[in-house]
Short mmCIF file of C-alpha atoms in Angstrom, two decimals:
data_model
loop_
_atom_site.label_atom_id
_atom_site.label_comp_id
_atom_site.label_asym_id
_atom_site.label_seq_id
_atom_site.Cartn_x
_atom_site.Cartn_y
_atom_site.Cartn_z
CA LEU A 1 173.95 -2.38 231.64
CA VAL A 2 171.79 0.03 233.56
CA ARG A 3 170.65 -2.73 235.93
CA ALA A 4 174.23 -3.90 236.37
CA ALA A 5 175.35 -0.37 237.20
CA ASP A 6 172.58 0.04 239.77
CA GLN A 7 173.63 -3.18 241.50
CA MET A 8 177.27 -2.19 241.89
CA ASP A 9 178.11 -1.71 245.55
CA GLY A 10 181.78 -0.76 245.13
CA ASP A 11 183.03 -3.74 247.10
CA SER A 12 182.30 -6.89 245.13
CA CYS A 13 181.94 -5.82 241.49
CA PHE A 14 184.93 -5.96 239.15
CA VAL A 15 187.40 -6.01 242.03
CA GLU A 16 190.19 -7.55 239.95
CA LEU A 17 189.19 -6.39 236.46
CA GLU A 18 192.18 -5.14 234.43
CA MET A 19 190.61 -4.35 231.03
CA LEU A 20 187.15 -3.20 229.96
CA TYR A 21 186.27 -3.64 226.27
CA PHE A 22 183.04 -2.52 224.58
CA ARG A 23 182.47 -3.01 220.85
CA ASP A 24 179.50 -1.60 218.91
CA GLY A 25 177.60 -1.09 222.14
CA PRO A 26 174.98 1.36 223.42
CA GLN A 27 175.63 4.29 225.73
CA VAL A 28 177.87 3.04 228.53
CA GLY A 29 178.37 6.25 230.51
CA THR A 30 176.75 5.30 233.83
CA PHE A 31 178.04 1.75 233.71
CA LEU A 32 181.58 2.89 232.89
CA GLN A 33 181.49 5.49 235.66
CA LYS A 34 180.51 2.97 238.34
CA ALA A 35 182.86 0.31 237.01
CA LEU A 36 185.79 2.71 237.27
CA GLN A 37 184.76 3.73 240.77
CA SER A 38 184.49 0.14 242.00
CA CYS A 39 187.56 -1.31 240.28
CA PRO A 40 190.98 -0.01 241.39
CA THR A 41 192.85 -2.46 239.12
CA LEU A 42 191.28 -1.33 235.82
CA ARG A 43 194.13 0.06 233.69
CA THR A 44 192.93 -0.48 230.11
CA ILE A 45 189.76 0.83 228.43
CA ARG A 46 188.79 -0.04 224.84
CA LEU A 47 185.67 1.53 223.36
CA ASP A 48 185.28 0.52 219.71
CA GLY A 49 182.23 1.90 217.90
CA THR A 50 180.49 2.59 221.21
CA VAL A 51 178.15 5.52 221.92
CA LEU A 52 179.85 7.79 224.48
CA ASP A 53 178.07 10.54 226.37
CA ARG A 54 179.42 13.28 228.64
CA VAL A 55 179.28 10.98 231.68
CA ALA A 56 181.59 8.47 229.96
CA TYR A 57 184.19 11.12 229.11
CA GLU A 58 184.07 12.56 232.63
CA ALA A 59 184.61 9.09 234.11
CA ILE A 60 187.62 8.50 231.85
CA VAL A 61 189.14 11.88 232.65
CA GLU A 62 188.63 11.34 236.38
CA ARG A 63 190.55 8.07 236.05
CA MET A 64 193.33 9.87 234.18
CA GLU A 65 193.63 12.57 236.81
CA ARG A 66 194.29 9.85 239.40
CA ASN A 67 197.08 8.46 237.17
CA ALA A 68 195.30 5.12 237.13
CA LEU A 69 194.98 4.57 233.37
CA GLU A 70 197.68 3.08 231.14
CA SER A 71 195.88 2.39 227.85
CA LEU A 72 192.89 4.11 226.22
CA LYS A 73 191.30 3.25 222.89
CA ILE A 74 188.33 5.18 221.49
CA SER A 75 187.74 4.27 217.85
CA ARG A 76 184.99 4.46 215.21
CA HIS A 77 183.28 7.23 217.14
CA SER A 78 182.48 10.84 216.24
CA MET A 79 184.07 12.79 219.05
CA ASP A 80 182.48 16.22 219.44
CA PHE A 81 184.50 19.37 220.08
CA ASN A 82 183.77 19.70 223.83
CA SER A 83 184.42 16.00 224.52
CA GLY A 84 187.73 16.25 222.67
CA LEU A 85 188.87 19.23 224.72
CA LEU A 86 187.78 17.50 227.95
CA LEU A 87 189.80 14.44 226.99
CA ALA A 88 192.80 16.64 226.21
CA GLU A 89 192.64 18.14 229.72
CA GLY A 90 192.71 14.66 231.23
CA ILE A 91 195.66 13.56 229.10
CA ALA A 92 197.69 16.61 230.16
CA ARG A 93 197.34 15.61 233.82
CA CYS A 94 197.95 11.89 233.35
CA SER A 95 201.53 10.66 233.76
CA SER A 96 200.56 6.98 233.59
CA LEU A 97 199.04 6.86 230.07
CA ARG A 98 201.28 4.83 227.75
CA VAL A 99 198.92 3.93 224.86
CA LEU A 100 196.42 6.26 223.15
CA ASP A 101 194.39 4.97 220.19
CA LEU A 102 191.94 7.46 218.62
CA GLU A 103 191.45 5.86 215.19
CA MET A 104 188.50 7.16 213.13
CA THR A 105 187.20 9.62 215.72
CA HIS A 106 186.95 12.61 213.32
CA LEU A 107 189.16 14.81 215.47
CA GLY A 108 190.05 17.52 212.97
CA ASP A 109 192.92 19.96 213.40
CA VAL A 110 191.70 21.89 216.45
CA VAL A 111 190.94 18.93 218.71
CA ALA A 112 193.96 17.01 217.43
CA GLY A 113 196.16 20.00 218.20
CA ALA A 114 194.83 20.21 221.77
CA ILE A 115 195.41 16.48 222.33
CA LEU A 116 198.93 16.64 220.90
CA GLU A 117 199.82 19.57 223.17
CA SER A 118 198.49 17.61 226.16
CA ILE A 119 200.60 14.59 225.21
CA LEU A 120 203.68 16.82 225.12
CA LYS A 121 202.89 18.18 228.58
CA ALA A 122 202.45 14.72 230.12
CA LYS A 123 205.59 13.32 228.41
CA ALA A 124 204.56 9.72 229.15
CA LEU A 125 203.01 8.32 225.96
CA LYS A 126 204.75 5.49 224.08
CA GLU A 127 202.12 4.48 221.47
CA LEU A 128 199.86 6.83 219.47
CA ASN A 129 197.28 5.96 216.79
CA LEU A 130 195.64 8.86 214.93
CA ASN A 131 194.59 6.96 211.78
CA SER A 132 191.81 8.47 209.63
CA ASN A 133 191.10 11.63 211.60
CA ASN A 134 190.87 14.36 208.96
CA ILE A 135 194.08 15.94 210.19
CA SER A 136 195.65 18.32 207.67
CA SER A 137 199.15 19.70 207.22
CA LYS A 138 198.21 22.46 209.69
CA SER A 139 198.92 19.97 212.50
CA ILE A 140 202.35 18.99 211.20
CA VAL A 141 204.26 21.16 213.68
CA PRO A 142 202.94 19.55 216.91
CA ILE A 143 203.34 16.10 215.31
CA VAL A 144 206.97 16.85 214.48
CA GLN A 145 207.53 18.20 217.98
CA LEU A 146 205.95 15.13 219.53
CA VAL A 147 208.07 12.72 217.43
CA GLY A 148 211.21 14.68 218.29
CA GLU A 149 210.69 15.02 222.04
CA LEU A 150 208.99 11.78 223.08
CA GLY A 151 210.48 8.32 222.87
CA LEU A 152 207.52 7.01 220.87
CA GLU A 153 207.58 3.31 220.04
CA ARG A 154 204.48 3.25 217.82
CA LEU A 155 203.07 6.00 215.58
CA GLU A 156 200.15 5.54 213.17
CA LEU A 157 199.11 8.44 210.93
CA GLU A 158 197.27 6.60 208.14
CA ASN A 159 195.02 8.68 205.86
CA ASN A 160 196.02 12.06 207.26
CA PHE A 161 197.93 15.05 205.79
CA ARG A 162 196.47 14.40 202.32
CA LEU A 163 198.55 16.39 199.86
CA MET A 164 198.64 16.90 196.12
CA GLU A 165 199.39 13.81 194.03
CA ASN A 166 203.14 13.00 193.76
CA GLN A 167 203.97 15.54 196.47
CA SER A 168 206.52 14.25 198.95
CA LEU A 169 205.96 13.69 202.62
CA ASP A 170 206.67 16.84 204.62
CA PRO A 171 210.48 17.01 205.02
CA ARG A 172 210.15 18.16 208.64
CA LEU A 173 208.19 15.03 209.51
CA GLN A 174 210.58 12.81 207.56
CA LYS A 175 213.52 14.30 209.43
CA ALA A 176 211.85 13.85 212.83
CA LEU A 177 210.88 10.23 212.04
CA THR A 178 214.36 9.25 210.93
CA GLU A 179 216.01 10.91 213.94
CA ASN A 180 213.67 9.14 216.39
CA ARG A 181 215.58 6.00 217.39
CA SER A 182 212.85 4.41 219.52
CA LEU A 183 210.11 3.78 216.90
CA ARG A 184 209.12 0.14 216.45
CA THR A 185 205.92 0.65 214.39
CA LEU A 186 205.36 3.36 211.77
CA ASN A 187 202.18 3.59 209.68
CA LEU A 188 202.19 6.12 206.83
CA ASN A 189 199.56 4.39 204.66
CA GLY A 190 197.65 6.72 202.34
CA MET A 191 199.66 9.85 203.08
CA SER A 192 202.24 10.84 200.43
CA THR A 193 205.46 9.61 198.87
CA PRO A 194 208.46 9.31 201.20
CA SER A 195 211.72 10.44 199.62
CA ARG A 196 214.66 8.20 198.77
CA GLN A 197 216.58 9.77 201.64
CA PHE A 198 213.80 8.55 203.94
CA PHE A 199 214.55 4.90 203.10
CA THR A 200 218.28 5.51 203.26
CA SER A 201 218.03 6.95 206.76
CA LEU A 202 215.90 4.02 207.94
CA MET A 203 218.38 1.38 206.73
CA HIS A 204 220.21 1.23 210.02
CA HIS A 205 217.32 2.14 212.32
CA PRO A 206 217.99 0.21 215.53
CA GLN A 207 214.37 -0.50 216.50
CA LEU A 208 211.92 -0.29 213.55
CA GLU A 209 210.02 -3.57 213.15
CA MET A 210 206.85 -2.59 211.24
CA LEU A 211 206.66 -0.13 208.31
CA LYS A 212 203.45 0.59 206.40
CA ILE A 213 203.71 2.85 203.34
CA GLY A 214 200.79 1.53 201.32
CA ARG A 215 198.46 3.60 199.14
CA ASN A 216 201.29 5.97 198.22
CA PRO A 217 202.52 6.69 194.66
CA LEU A 218 205.83 4.96 195.32
CA PRO A 219 207.47 4.52 191.86
CA ASP A 220 209.80 1.82 190.52
CA THR A 221 212.83 4.06 190.99
CA ASP A 222 212.22 4.27 194.73
CA ALA A 223 211.55 0.52 194.91
CA ASN A 224 215.25 0.11 194.15
CA GLU A 225 215.88 1.93 197.42
CA VAL A 226 213.62 -0.64 199.10
CA ASP A 227 215.94 -3.34 197.71
CA VAL A 228 218.95 -1.76 199.40
CA PHE A 229 216.86 -1.16 202.52
CA LEU A 230 215.85 -4.86 202.75
CA THR A 231 219.43 -5.97 202.14
CA THR A 232 220.82 -3.73 204.86
CA ASN A 233 218.14 -3.48 207.56
CA THR A 234 218.31 -6.20 210.21
CA HIS A 235 215.28 -5.29 212.35
CA LEU A 236 212.22 -4.88 210.11
CA LYS A 237 209.65 -7.69 210.42
CA HIS A 238 206.54 -6.29 208.66
CA LEU A 239 206.47 -4.28 205.41
CA ASP A 240 203.28 -3.08 203.69
CA LEU A 241 203.79 -1.79 200.11
CA SER A 242 200.20 -2.23 198.94
CA ASP A 243 198.56 -0.02 196.28
CA ASN A 244 201.76 1.69 195.17
CA SER A 245 203.01 2.44 191.65
CA ILE A 246 205.61 -0.32 191.86
CA GLY A 247 205.92 -2.20 188.54
CA ASP A 248 207.95 -5.12 187.25
CA ALA A 249 211.33 -3.49 187.80
CA GLY A 250 210.43 -2.54 191.35
CA LEU A 251 209.13 -5.99 192.26
CA LYS A 252 212.29 -7.62 190.89
CA ALA A 253 214.35 -5.28 193.06
CA ILE A 254 212.28 -6.16 196.13
CA CYS A 255 212.66 -9.90 195.48
CA LYS A 256 216.41 -9.41 195.07
CA GLY A 257 216.59 -7.66 198.43
CA LEU A 258 214.54 -10.40 200.12
CA GLU A 259 216.95 -13.09 198.90
CA LYS A 260 219.52 -11.62 201.29
CA ASN A 261 217.12 -10.53 204.04
CA SER A 262 216.91 -12.65 207.18
CA THR A 263 214.45 -10.73 209.38
CA LEU A 264 211.31 -9.75 207.40
CA GLU A 265 208.34 -11.95 208.36
CA THR A 266 205.37 -10.28 206.61
CA LEU A 267 205.22 -8.70 203.13
CA ILE A 268 202.02 -7.14 201.76
CA LEU A 269 202.05 -6.64 197.97
CA GLN A 270 198.47 -5.76 197.14
CA GLY A 271 197.43 -3.70 194.13
CA ILE A 272 200.85 -2.99 192.62
CA LYS A 273 201.44 -2.64 188.87
CA ALA A 274 203.32 -5.88 188.29
CA GLY A 275 202.74 -9.09 186.35
CA ASP A 276 204.36 -12.34 185.17
CA ASN A 277 207.56 -10.59 184.04
CA SER A 278 208.51 -9.87 187.64
CA VAL A 279 206.56 -12.47 189.63
CA VAL A 280 208.81 -15.20 188.24
CA ALA A 281 211.57 -13.61 190.37
CA MET A 282 209.66 -14.82 193.42
CA LYS A 283 210.74 -18.38 192.67
CA SER A 284 214.37 -17.72 193.57
CA MET A 285 213.30 -15.42 196.42
CA LEU A 286 211.13 -18.13 198.03
CA PHE A 287 213.92 -20.64 197.52
CA ALA A 288 216.55 -18.43 199.19
CA ASN A 289 214.58 -16.58 201.88
CA ARG A 290 214.27 -18.28 205.28
CA SER A 291 212.46 -15.61 207.33
CA LEU A 292 209.27 -14.67 205.44
CA GLN A 293 206.19 -16.16 207.12
CA LYS A 294 203.29 -14.31 205.48
CA LEU A 295 203.02 -13.19 201.85
CA VAL A 296 200.01 -11.39 200.34
CA ILE A 297 199.85 -11.15 196.53
CA SER A 298 196.55 -9.74 195.32
CA ASP A 299 195.02 -7.44 192.74
CA PHE A 300 198.15 -7.04 190.61
CA ARG A 301 197.28 -4.81 187.65
CA ASP A 302 199.90 -4.50 184.94
CA GLU A 303 198.93 -3.86 181.30
CA ASN A 304 198.57 -7.61 180.70
CA GLY A 305 196.02 -8.12 183.47
CA GLY A 306 198.12 -9.15 186.45
CA VAL A 307 199.66 -12.52 187.29
CA GLY A 308 199.06 -15.41 184.90
CA VAL A 309 199.84 -19.11 184.70
CA GLU A 310 203.59 -18.53 184.37
CA GLY A 311 203.76 -16.39 187.50
CA ILE A 312 201.63 -18.74 189.58
CA ARG A 313 203.73 -21.73 188.51
CA ALA A 314 206.91 -19.87 189.54
CA ILE A 315 205.43 -19.22 193.00
CA PHE A 316 204.40 -22.88 193.39
CA GLU A 317 207.86 -24.09 192.35
CA GLY A 318 209.50 -21.73 194.84
CA LEU A 319 207.27 -23.08 197.63
CA ILE A 320 208.45 -26.66 197.16
CA HIS A 321 211.81 -25.85 198.76
CA ASN A 322 210.63 -23.04 201.07
CA THR A 323 210.79 -23.80 204.80
CA SER A 324 209.48 -20.62 206.44
CA LEU A 325 206.27 -19.37 204.76
CA ARG A 326 203.17 -20.13 206.84
CA ILE A 327 200.48 -17.98 205.17
CA LEU A 328 200.04 -17.31 201.44
CA ARG A 329 197.18 -15.25 200.02
CA LEU A 330 196.69 -15.27 196.23
CA GLU A 331 193.61 -13.20 195.55
CA LYS A 332 192.10 -10.96 192.85
CA GLY A 333 194.26 -10.82 189.77
CA SER A 334 196.94 -13.14 191.14
CA GLY A 335 196.56 -15.86 188.57
CA THR A 336 192.93 -16.42 189.55
CA GLN A 337 191.57 -14.62 186.49
CA CYS A 338 193.19 -17.13 184.11
CA THR A 339 191.65 -20.34 185.39
CA GLY A 340 190.36 -21.10 181.90
CA ALA A 341 193.66 -20.43 180.17
CA PRO A 342 195.61 -23.24 178.49
CA GLY A 343 197.81 -25.09 180.96
CA TRP A 344 195.94 -23.84 184.01
CA SER A 345 194.42 -27.20 184.96
CA ASP A 346 197.91 -28.72 184.92
CA GLN A 347 198.85 -26.56 187.92
CA SER A 348 196.60 -28.55 190.28
CA GLU A 349 199.07 -31.44 190.33
CA LEU A 350 201.94 -29.06 191.07
CA LEU A 351 200.05 -27.35 193.91
CA ALA A 352 199.15 -30.73 195.41
CA CYS A 353 202.84 -31.64 195.27
CA VAL A 354 203.65 -28.38 197.09
CA LEU A 355 201.09 -29.04 199.83
CA ASN A 356 202.28 -32.62 200.28
CA THR A 357 205.95 -31.61 200.37
CA ASN A 358 206.03 -28.25 202.15
CA LYS A 359 205.97 -28.62 205.93
CA SER A 360 205.72 -24.95 206.87
CA LEU A 361 202.71 -23.69 204.84
CA HIS A 362 199.61 -23.84 207.06
CA GLU A 363 197.21 -21.41 205.37
CA LEU A 364 196.53 -20.95 201.65
CA TYR A 365 193.85 -18.57 200.37
CA PHE A 366 193.23 -18.84 196.65
CA ALA A 367 190.28 -16.64 195.68
CA GLY A 368 188.83 -16.14 192.22
CA ARG A 369 186.23 -17.36 189.78
CA GLN A 370 185.72 -20.91 188.54
CA LEU A 371 188.12 -22.42 191.05
CA GLU A 372 185.89 -25.19 192.40
CA SER A 373 186.99 -27.83 189.88
CA PHE A 374 190.61 -26.78 190.34
CA GLY A 375 190.30 -27.07 194.12
CA ARG A 376 188.63 -30.44 193.80
CA ALA A 377 191.50 -31.69 191.67
CA VAL A 378 194.08 -30.42 194.18
CA VAL A 379 192.39 -31.99 197.20
CA ALA A 380 192.07 -35.33 195.41
CA GLU A 381 195.88 -35.52 195.23
CA LEU A 382 196.61 -34.67 198.87
CA THR A 383 198.13 -37.31 201.13
CA GLU A 384 198.53 -37.84 204.85
CA GLU A 385 201.83 -35.94 204.62
CA CYS A 386 199.92 -32.69 204.02
CA VAL A 387 200.06 -30.31 207.02
CA ILE A 388 197.80 -27.56 205.63
CA GLN A 389 195.29 -26.25 208.19
CA VAL A 390 193.38 -23.58 206.27
CA LEU A 391 192.65 -24.14 202.59
CA LYS A 392 190.31 -21.91 200.62
CA PHE A 393 189.41 -21.99 196.94
CA GLY A 394 186.86 -19.96 195.05
CA ALA A 395 185.22 -16.57 195.35
CA ASP A 396 183.56 -15.44 198.53
CA GLU A 397 180.11 -15.64 196.98
CA VAL A 398 180.41 -19.42 196.49
CA ASP A 399 178.45 -21.22 199.23
CA ASN A 400 180.95 -22.13 201.96
CA CYS A 401 179.09 -25.31 202.86
CA GLN A 402 179.51 -26.60 199.33
CA LYS A 403 183.23 -25.91 199.50
CA LEU A 404 183.44 -27.60 202.89
CA ARG A 405 181.52 -30.57 201.56
CA TYR A 406 183.79 -31.33 198.64
CA LEU A 407 186.96 -30.58 200.59
CA THR A 408 186.13 -32.96 203.43
CA ASN A 409 184.58 -35.64 201.24
CA MET A 410 187.36 -35.96 198.65
CA ASN A 411 190.23 -37.17 200.79
CA GLN A 412 191.13 -37.87 204.40
CA VAL A 413 193.52 -35.00 204.87
CA GLY A 414 192.58 -33.89 208.36
CA GLN A 415 190.28 -31.08 209.39
CA MET A 416 190.06 -28.35 206.76
CA VAL A 417 189.13 -25.20 208.62
CA LEU A 418 187.47 -22.63 206.38
CA ARG A 419 186.05 -19.15 206.91
CA ARG A 420 182.55 -18.81 208.22
CA VAL A 421 182.23 -22.43 209.30
CA PRO A 422 179.86 -22.29 212.32
CA PRO A 423 181.63 -22.70 215.69
CA LEU A 424 181.27 -26.02 217.48
CA SER A 425 178.85 -24.54 220.01
CA LEU A 426 176.29 -23.90 217.23
CA TRP A 427 176.46 -27.29 215.53
CA PRO A 428 173.83 -29.09 217.68
CA ARG A 429 171.37 -26.29 217.00
CA ILE A 430 172.01 -26.51 213.25
CA PHE A 431 171.09 -30.21 213.31
CA THR A 432 167.50 -29.34 214.22
CA THR A 433 167.02 -26.44 211.80
CA LYS A 434 166.19 -26.29 208.13
CA LYS A 435 169.75 -25.37 207.16
CA THR A 436 170.31 -28.76 205.55
CA ASN A 437 173.38 -27.69 203.57
CA GLU A 438 175.13 -26.55 206.72
CA ALA A 439 174.14 -29.71 208.60
CA ASP A 440 175.27 -31.96 205.74
CA ALA A 441 178.64 -30.22 205.60
CA ILE A 442 179.08 -30.72 209.35
CA PHE A 443 178.21 -34.41 209.05
CA TYR A 444 180.92 -34.80 206.41
CA LEU A 445 183.40 -33.12 208.74
CA LEU A 446 182.41 -35.39 211.63
CA ARG A 447 182.92 -38.47 209.49
CA GLN A 448 186.46 -37.33 208.78
CA ASN A 449 187.12 -36.30 212.40
CA PRO A 450 185.20 -38.52 214.85
CA ALA A 451 187.10 -36.97 217.78
CA LEU A 452 185.07 -33.78 217.31
CA ILE A 453 181.89 -35.56 218.44
CA GLY A 454 183.13 -35.54 222.01
CA GLN A 455 183.43 -31.74 221.92
CA LEU A 456 179.78 -31.16 220.99
CA LYS A 457 177.37 -30.33 223.78
CA PRO A 458 173.71 -30.83 222.77
CA GLN A 459 171.31 -28.57 224.66
CA THR A 460 168.11 -30.60 224.11
CA SER A 461 167.13 -34.25 223.84
CA GLN A 462 166.17 -33.65 220.19
CA GLN A 463 169.66 -32.35 219.42
CA ASN A 464 171.19 -35.28 221.30
CA GLN A 465 169.13 -37.77 219.32
CA LYS A 466 170.09 -36.10 216.05
CA LEU A 467 173.77 -36.19 217.03
#
């Protein structure tokens, strides 16, 4: 980077660059400074986990003062007090900044307050991410003011304003959020319980598309409000209810609301206190719903240990007639803990029937212990009618090459793409290494998909001969 910065002449380097993105990099101050000086078209800067010195902040602020920056992301970085105040000065003088993402930068109340005041002065921002920044209730007033005065489209406040358990979200913030009619994305994960009135006021929100209220003690009684909300709201596309206190009654209410909902595309139900008694309601929901595309069911933890054979069978039966779901994740306590229970092995035939019949499901993640034999039985029943693209069985610690080997060797069902399979560019190199398991798995995949051979580009004669 230092050599590249020294070679910049201001005329030929990065002339048409629009976005600069550094992830987990070293100090980029000098390089960033010269890149910004030599590139008039650069409007987006993303610095994720990158070491930033004073030179880097000064270069960013200089760009802001020229109203030449539209999007700035600085995340996973410990921003010191002076750098935070310097950044705040730049934001106050920048009328072009539309997106500001400062996730996990350890701002604290003082620096956060200065930045919020600067945003109010500039009156230009549309998207703000302050997730995980140790901001307390002391900063609630400028947040409320910002929500009330700016036409924000995205606001993320995850893991801030930590209050006492079961204490409601600050009513001033709730009021400001519900009165803001421009919000499209709202993230309140890990904050505190929204009131029933909060859901009621959001029912007819004209813009809200993504709502995250996970890791909050949302009880069953309020889940009934979610039912009415899902039945009435016609804009929401993404709902995250993970790690709440929702039990069987709440999940039944949510499923009931989804039967009539025609807009929700993603539902995250991770770590709620439900089990078979309510999961069976998903059968009719999956049968009736025609909008849901992604469903995450993991780590359910009712008094009986989560979802069992009965619940899993209900989900499978609902999938047979479902025409919209594309991604299904069943992980940790979602039936996977009962693989040795009576009747469990019989479910492999049903799941194979689902995969052969359902034409919308493209990704199925089924994690847990002792699933290899179950997965083998499922794959053996798949036919050419199966359209699944990503199929995963077993716990993460099981060797992926072994899973790939049995999946691709059992049946000609097309290319099964699994996590952590080496990219095509690395395959020739693997052929000449001692990673025999990886190489064997790749050979199995090539036998099933000869067309892939033409995409491989050996770098040496030895690799070419091996191929």
